[in-house]
Coordinates of N, CA, C and O in Angstrom, one line a residue:
M250 N -24.0 6.3 -9.6 CA -23.0 5.2 -9.7 C -22.9 4.8 -8.3 O -22.8 5.2 -7.3
G251 N -23.0 3.3 -8.2 CA -22.9 2.6 -7.1 C -21.7 2.4 -6.5 O -20.7 2.6 -7.2
S252 N -21.6 1.8 -5.3 CA -20.2 1.7 -4.6 C -19.5 0.4 -5.2 O -18.3 0.3 -5.3
G253 N -20.2 -0.5 -6.0 CA -19.5 -1.5 -6.7 C -18.8 -1.0 -8.0 O -17.7 -1.4 -8.3
A254 N -19.2 0.0 -8.6 CA -18.6 0.7 -9.7 C -17.4 1.4 -9.2 O -16.2 1.2 -9.8
S255 N -17.4 2.1 -8.0 CA -16.3 2.6 -7.4 C -15.2 1.6 -7.1 O -14.0 2.1 -7.4
L256 N -15.6 0.6 -6.5 CA -14.6 -0.5 -6.3 C -13.9 -1.0 -7.6 O -12.7 -1.3 -7.7
E257 N -14.7 -1.2 -8.6 CA -14.2 -1.6 -10.1 C -13.2 -0.7 -10.4 O -12.3 -1.1 -11.1
I258 N -13.5 0.6 -10.3 CA -12.6 1.6 -10.8 C -11.3 1.4 -10.0 O -10.3 1.5 -10.6
V259 N -11.4 1.3 -8.8 CA -10.1 1.2 -7.9 C -9.4 0.0 -8.5 O -8.2 0.0 -8.6
A260 N -10.0 -1.0 -8.6 CA -9.5 -2.3 -8.9 C -8.8 -2.3 -10.4 O -7.7 -2.7 -10.7
H261 N -9.5 -1.6 -11.4 CA -8.9 -1.4 -12.7 C -8.0 -0.4 -13.0 O -7.3 -0.4 -13.9
V262 N -8.1 0.7 -12.3 CA -7.4 1.8 -12.4 C -6.2 2.1 -11.4 O -5.1 2.3 -11.7
F263 N -6.5 2.3 -10.1 CA -5.8 2.7 -8.9 C -4.7 1.6 -8.6 O -3.5 1.9 -8.6
L264 N -5.1 0.4 -8.5 CA -4.1 -0.6 -8.4 C -3.0 -0.7 -9.3 O -1.8 -0.8 -9.2
P265 N -3.4 -0.7 -10.7 CA -2.4 -0.6 -11.6 C -1.6 0.6 -11.7 O -0.3 0.5 -11.9
V266 N -2.1 1.6 -11.2 CA -1.3 3.0 -11.3 C -0.1 2.7 -10.0 O 0.9 3.1 -10.3
M267 N -0.6 2.1 -8.8 CA 0.4 1.9 -7.9 C 1.4 1.1 -8.3 O 2.7 1.3 -7.9
R268 N 1.1 0.0 -9.1 CA 2.2 -0.9 -9.5 C 3.2 -0.1 -10.5 O 4.5 -0.3 -10.5
V269 N 2.6 0.7 -11.4 CA 3.4 1.5 -12.4 C 4.2 2.4 -11.8 O 5.4 2.7 -12.1
L270 N 3.6 3.2 -10.6 CA 4.4 4.0 -9.9 C 5.8 3.5 -9.4 O 6.8 4.3 -9.1
Y271 N 5.7 2.2 -9.0 CA 6.8 1.7 -8.5 C 7.7 0.9 -9.5 O 8.6 0.2 -9.1
A272 N 7.5 1.2 -10.8 CA 8.4 0.5 -11.8 C 9.7 0.9 -11.9 O 10.0 2.3 -11.6
K273 N 10.7 0.2 -11.9 CA 12.0 0.7 -11.7 C 12.7 1.4 -12.8 O 13.2 2.5 -12.6
D274 N 12.6 1.0 -14.0 CA 13.3 1.4 -15.2 C 12.2 2.3 -16.0 O 11.2 1.9 -16.1
S275 N 12.8 3.4 -16.5 CA 12.0 4.2 -17.4 C 10.6 4.5 -16.8 O 9.6 4.3 -17.4
I276 N 10.6 5.0 -15.6 CA 9.2 5.1 -14.9 C 8.4 6.0 -15.7 O 7.1 5.8 -15.7
V277 N 8.8 7.0 -16.5 CA 7.9 7.8 -17.1 C 7.3 7.2 -18.3 O 6.1 7.4 -18.3
D278 N 8.0 6.5 -19.2 CA 7.5 5.7 -20.3 C 6.5 4.7 -19.8 O 5.4 4.5 -20.2
N279 N 7.0 3.9 -18.7 CA 6.1 2.7 -18.4 C 4.8 3.4 -17.6 O 3.8 2.8 -17.7
F280 N 5.0 4.4 -16.9 CA 3.9 5.0 -16.2 C 2.8 5.4 -17.1 O 1.7 5.1 -17.2
N281 N 3.3 6.1 -18.3 CA 2.3 6.6 -19.2 C 1.6 5.5 -20.0 O 0.4 5.6 -19.9
S282 N 2.3 4.5 -20.5 CA 1.7 3.6 -21.3 C 0.8 2.6 -20.4 O -0.4 2.3 -20.9
E283 N 1.3 2.1 -19.3 CA 0.6 1.3 -18.5 C -0.5 1.9 -17.8 O -1.6 1.3 -17.8
L284 N -0.3 3.2 -17.5 CA -1.4 3.9 -16.8 C -2.6 4.2 -17.8 O -3.7 4.0 -17.4
I285 N -2.2 4.4 -19.1 CA -3.3 4.9 -19.9 C -3.9 3.7 -20.3 O -5.3 3.7 -20.3
S286 N -3.4 2.4 -20.5 CA -4.0 1.5 -20.8 C -4.8 0.9 -19.5 O -6.0 0.4 -19.8
A287 N -4.6 1.1 -18.4 CA -5.5 0.8 -17.2 C -6.5 1.8 -17.1 O -7.7 1.3 -16.8
I288 N -6.3 3.0 -17.5 CA -7.5 3.9 -17.4 C -8.6 3.5 -18.6 O -9.6 3.7 -18.4
N289 N -8.0 3.3 -19.7 CA -8.8 2.9 -20.9 C -9.6 1.7 -20.4 O -10.8 1.7 -20.7
K290 N -9.1 0.7 -19.7 CA -9.8 -0.5 -19.4 C -10.9 -0.2 -18.3 O -12.2 -0.5 -18.5
G291 N -10.5 0.7 -17.4 CA -11.4 1.1 -16.3 C -12.6 1.9 -17.0 O -13.7 1.8 -16.5
L292 N -12.3 2.8 -17.7 CA -13.5 3.5 -18.5 C -14.4 2.6 -19.4 O -15.6 2.7 -19.4
L293 N -13.7 1.7 -20.1 CA -14.6 0.8 -20.9 C -15.5 -0.1 -20.0 O -16.6 -0.3 -20.4
D294 N -14.8 -0.6 -18.9 CA -15.7 -1.4 -18.1 C -16.7 -0.6 -17.5 O -17.8 -1.1 -17.3
S295 N -16.5 0.5 -17.2 CA -17.6 1.4 -16.4 C -18.6 1.7 -17.5 O -19.9 1.8 -17.1
E296 N -18.2 1.9 -18.8 CA -19.2 2.1 -19.8 C -20.0 0.9 -20.0 O -21.3 0.9 -20.1
K297 N -19.4 -0.2 -20.0 CA -20.1 -1.6 -20.1 C -21.2 -1.8 -19.2 O -22.2 -2.5 -19.2
N298 N -20.7 -1.4 -17.9 CA -21.7 -1.5 -16.7 C -22.6 -0.2 -16.7 O -23.4 -0.2 -15.6
S299 N -22.8 0.5 -17.6 CA -23.8 1.7 -17.7 C -23.7 2.7 -16.6 O -24.5 3.4 -16.3
D300 N -22.3 2.8 -16.2 CA -22.0 3.8 -15.2 C -21.6 5.1 -15.8 O -21.9 6.2 -15.2
I301 N -20.9 5.1 -17.0 CA -20.6 6.3 -17.8 C -21.0 6.0 -19.1 O -21.3 5.0 -19.6
V302 N -21.0 7.1 -20.0 CA -21.2 7.0 -21.6 C -20.0 7.8 -22.0 O -19.8 8.9 -21.8
I303 N -19.4 7.1 -22.9 CA -18.2 7.5 -23.6 C -18.7 7.9 -25.0 O -19.4 7.3 -25.7
T304 N -18.4 9.2 -25.2 CA -18.9 10.0 -26.6 C -17.8 10.2 -27.4 O -18.1 10.9 -28.5
T305 N -16.6 10.0 -27.1 CA -15.4 10.3 -28.0 C -15.0 8.9 -28.7 O -15.1 7.9 -28.2
G306 N -14.4 9.1 -29.9 CA -14.1 8.1 -30.6 C -12.4 7.5 -30.4 O -12.2 6.6 -30.8
I307 N -11.9 8.7 -29.6 CA -10.5 8.3 -29.3 C -10.3 8.4 -27.8 O -10.1 9.5 -27.1
L308 N -10.6 7.3 -27.1 CA -10.5 7.2 -25.6 C -9.3 7.6 -25.1 O -9.0 8.0 -24.0
E309 N -8.2 7.3 -25.9 CA -6.8 7.5 -25.4 C -6.5 8.9 -24.9 O -5.8 9.2 -24.1
N310 N -7.3 9.9 -25.7 CA -6.9 11.3 -25.5 C -7.7 11.6 -24.1 O -6.9 12.3 -23.4
A311 N -8.8 11.0 -23.7 CA -9.2 11.4 -22.3 C -8.4 10.6 -21.3 O -8.1 11.3 -20.3
S312 N -8.1 9.5 -21.7 CA -7.1 8.6 -20.7 C -5.7 9.4 -20.4 O -5.3 9.4 -19.3
K313 N -5.3 10.2 -21.3 CA -4.1 10.8 -21.4 C -4.2 11.9 -20.3 O -3.3 12.3 -19.4
V314 N -5.3 12.6 -20.4 CA -5.5 13.8 -19.6 C -5.7 13.3 -18.0 O -5.1 13.9 -17.2
I315 N -6.4 12.1 -17.9 CA -6.5 11.6 -16.6 C -5.0 11.1 -15.9 O -4.8 11.3 -15.1
A316 N -4.3 10.5 -16.8 CA -3.1 9.9 -16.6 C -2.2 11.1 -16.1 O -1.3 11.0 -15.1
Q317 N -2.3 12.2 -16.8 CA -1.4 13.5 -16.5 C -1.7 13.9 -15.1 O -0.9 14.3 -14.4
N318 N -3.0 13.9 -14.7 CA -3.4 14.5 -13.5 C -3.0 13.4 -12.3 O -2.7 13.8 -11.3
V319 N -3.1 12.2 -12.7 CA -2.7 11.1 -11.7 C -1.1 11.4 -11.5 O -0.7 11.2 -10.3
Q320 N -0.3 11.6 -12.5 CA 1.1 11.6 -12.3 C 1.3 12.9 -11.5 O 2.2 12.8 -10.6
H321 N 0.6 14.0 -11.7 CA 0.9 15.2 -10.9 C 0.5 14.9 -9.5 O 1.3 15.3 -8.5
Q322 N -0.4 14.4 -9.3 CA -1.1 13.9 -7.8 C -0.1 13.1 -7.0 O 0.2 13.3 -5.9
Y323 N 0.4 12.1 -7.7 CA 1.4 11.1 -7.1 C 2.8 11.4 -7.3 O 3.8 10.4 -7.1
A324 N 3.3 12.6 -7.7 CA 4.6 13.0 -7.9 C 5.5 12.6 -6.8 O 6.8 12.3 -7.0
G325 N 5.1 12.8 -5.5 CA 5.8 12.8 -4.4 C 5.8 11.4 -3.7 O 6.3 11.1 -2.5
V326 N 5.3 10.2 -4.4 CA 5.2 9.1 -3.7 C 6.5 8.4 -3.5 O 7.3 8.7 -4.4
I327 N 6.6 7.6 -2.6 CA 7.9 6.9 -2.3 C 8.4 6.1 -3.5 O 7.6 5.4 -4.2
S328 N 9.6 6.2 -3.8 CA 10.1 5.5 -4.9 C 10.2 3.8 -4.5 O 10.1 3.5 -3.5
R329 N 10.3 3.2 -5.8 CA 10.6 1.6 -5.6 C 11.8 1.4 -4.7 O 11.7 0.6 -3.8
D330 N 12.9 2.1 -5.0 CA 14.1 1.8 -4.1 C 13.9 2.2 -2.8 O 14.5 1.5 -1.8
E331 N 13.2 3.4 -2.5 CA 12.9 3.6 -1.0 C 12.2 2.6 -0.3 O 12.4 2.3 0.8
T332 N 11.2 2.0 -1.2 CA 10.3 1.0 -0.7 C 11.1 -0.4 -0.3 O 10.9 -0.8 0.7
I333 N 12.0 -0.6 -1.1 CA 12.8 -1.8 -1.1 C 13.8 -1.5 0.3 O 13.9 -2.7 0.9
A334 N 14.4 -0.4 0.5 CA 15.0 0.0 1.6 C 14.2 -0.3 2.9 O 14.7 -0.9 3.9
V335 N 12.9 0.0 3.1 CA 12.0 -0.1 4.1 C 11.9 -1.6 4.3 O 12.0 -2.0 5.4
I336 N 11.6 -2.3 3.1 CA 11.5 -3.7 3.2 C 12.5 -4.4 3.9 O 12.5 -5.2 4.8
N337 N 13.7 -4.0 3.5 CA 15.1 -4.6 3.9 C 15.3 -4.2 5.4 O 15.7 -5.1 6.3
L338 N 14.7 -3.0 5.9 CA 14.9 -2.5 7.2 C 14.0 -3.4 8.0 O 14.2 -4.0 9.2
I339 N 12.9 -3.5 7.7 CA 11.9 -4.5 8.3 C 12.3 -5.9 8.5 O 12.3 -6.5 9.6
F340 N 13.0 -6.4 7.4 CA 13.4 -7.9 7.4 C 14.6 -7.9 8.5 O 14.5 -8.9 9.3
Q341 N 15.5 -6.8 8.5 CA 16.5 -6.9 9.6 C 16.1 -6.9 11.0 O 16.5 -7.6 11.9
A342 N 15.0 -6.2 11.3 CA 14.5 -5.7 12.6 C 13.7 -7.2 13.0 O 13.8 -7.5 14.0
I343 N 13.1 -7.9 12.1 CA 12.3 -9.0 12.3 C 13.4 -10.2 12.6 O 13.1 -11.0 13.5
E344 N 14.6 -10.3 12.0 CA 15.5 -11.3 11.9 C 16.3 -11.1 13.4 O 16.9 -12.1 13.8
D345 N 16.2 -10.0 13.9 CA 17.1 -9.7 15.0 C 16.3 -9.8 16.5 O 15.3 -9.2 16.6
E346 N 16.5 -11.0 16.9 CA 15.7 -11.4 18.1 C 15.7 -10.3 19.2 O 14.9 -10.2 20.0
Q347 N 16.9 -9.7 19.4 CA 16.9 -8.7 20.4 C 16.2 -7.4 20.1 O 15.8 -6.7 21.0
F348 N 15.9 -7.2 18.9 CA 15.0 -5.8 18.4 C 13.7 -5.7 19.1 O 13.2 -4.8 19.6
F349 N 13.0 -6.8 19.1 CA 11.6 -6.8 19.7 C 11.7 -7.3 21.1 O 11.0 -8.3 21.5
D350 N 12.1 -6.3 21.9 CA 12.0 -6.6 23.3 C 10.8 -6.1 23.8 O 9.7 -6.0 23.1
W351 N 10.5 -6.1 25.1 CA 9.2 -6.0 25.6 C 8.7 -4.4 25.1 O 7.5 -4.2 25.2
E352 N 9.4 -3.3 24.7 CA 8.9 -2.1 24.7 C 8.8 -1.7 23.2 O 8.1 -0.8 22.7
K353 N 9.4 -2.5 22.2 CA 9.5 -2.1 20.7 C 8.1 -2.1 20.2 O 7.8 -1.3 19.4
P354 N 7.1 -3.1 20.5 CA 5.7 -3.0 19.7 C 5.1 -1.7 20.3 O 4.5 -1.0 19.3
T355 N 5.3 -1.3 21.3 CA 4.7 0.0 21.8 C 5.5 1.2 21.1 O 4.7 2.2 20.7
L356 N 6.6 1.2 21.0 CA 7.3 2.4 20.4 C 7.2 2.3 19.1 O 7.1 3.5 18.3
C357 N 7.1 1.1 18.3 CA 7.0 1.0 16.8 C 5.5 1.0 16.2 O 5.4 1.3 15.2
G358 N 4.7 0.7 17.1 CA 3.3 0.6 16.7 C 3.0 -0.6 16.1 O 1.8 -0.9 15.6
A359 N 3.8 -1.6 16.1 CA 3.3 -3.1 15.5 C 4.3 -4.1 16.4 O 5.6 -3.7 16.6
D360 N 3.9 -5.2 16.5 CA 4.8 -6.3 16.8 C 5.5 -7.1 15.6 O 5.2 -6.6 14.6
K361 N 6.4 -8.0 16.0 CA 7.1 -8.7 15.0 C 6.3 -9.4 13.9 O 6.5 -9.3 12.7
T362 N 5.1 -9.9 14.4 CA 4.1 -10.6 13.2 C 3.6 -9.6 12.3 O 3.4 -9.8 11.1
Q363 N 3.1 -8.4 13.0 CA 2.5 -7.3 12.2 C 3.4 -6.7 11.3 O 3.2 -6.3 10.1
F364 N 4.8 -6.7 11.6 CA 5.8 -6.0 10.8 C 6.1 -7.0 9.5 O 6.2 -6.4 8.4
E365 N 6.0 -8.3 9.8 CA 6.2 -9.3 8.9 C 5.0 -9.1 7.8 O 5.2 -9.1 6.5
Q366 N 3.7 -8.9 8.2 CA 2.6 -8.5 7.4 C 2.8 -7.3 6.5 O 2.5 -7.2 5.2
I367 N 3.2 -6.2 7.1 CA 3.5 -5.0 6.4 C 4.7 -5.3 5.3 O 4.3 -4.7 4.3
R368 N 5.6 -6.0 5.7 CA 6.7 -6.3 4.8 C 6.2 -7.1 3.5 O 6.4 -6.7 2.4
K369 N 5.3 -7.9 3.7 CA 4.7 -8.7 2.7 C 3.9 -7.9 1.8 O 3.9 -7.9 0.6
K370 N 3.0 -6.9 2.6 CA 2.3 -5.9 1.7 C 3.1 -5.2 0.8 O 2.5 -4.8 -0.3
L371 N 4.2 -4.7 1.4 CA 5.1 -3.7 0.4 C 5.6 -4.5 -0.6 O 5.7 -3.9 -1.8
M372 N 6.0 -5.6 -0.3 CA 6.6 -6.4 -1.4 C 5.6 -6.7 -2.5 O 5.9 -6.6 -3.7
L373 N 4.4 -7.0 -2.2 CA 3.4 -7.2 -3.2 C 3.0 -5.9 -4.0 O 2.8 -6.0 -5.0
A374 N 3.0 -4.7 -3.2 CA 2.8 -3.5 -4.0 C 3.8 -3.2 -4.9 O 3.4 -2.6 -6.1
I375 N 4.9 -3.6 -4.8 CA 6.1 -3.3 -5.9 C 6.2 -4.3 -6.8 O 7.1 -4.6 -7.6
G376 N 5.6 -5.6 -6.5 CA 5.8 -6.7 -7.4 C 7.0 -7.6 -7.2 O 7.7 -8.2 -8.1
I377 N 7.5 -7.7 -5.9 CA 8.6 -8.6 -5.6 C 8.1 -9.5 -4.7 O 7.2 -9.6 -4.0

């Protein structure tokens, strides 16, 4: 399996997983159905590219097992509400002209522009 196939699996499985993990309402139900659909699509796309051979007639059973393992692995991921709180904190810091004095970029690890990019990435990750 080449690196292109790995990127395709990331694009079709991992990114939807991250979006589902940040779903606000009924996280388990949304997680299960959307994740299983994303895994099904990733597996079918990989089979289409001849990266894998699917020998089961019921793909959803295999996808459920993968979904359960992903759920277990990402059980401690930061919640959507926690992510929104971080986004709001970054916004408050960016808007406060006094916050980014001469030493804050050194203390925080990023300057005002970099924090704005981080904020945008977090918003994109949770779909806001």
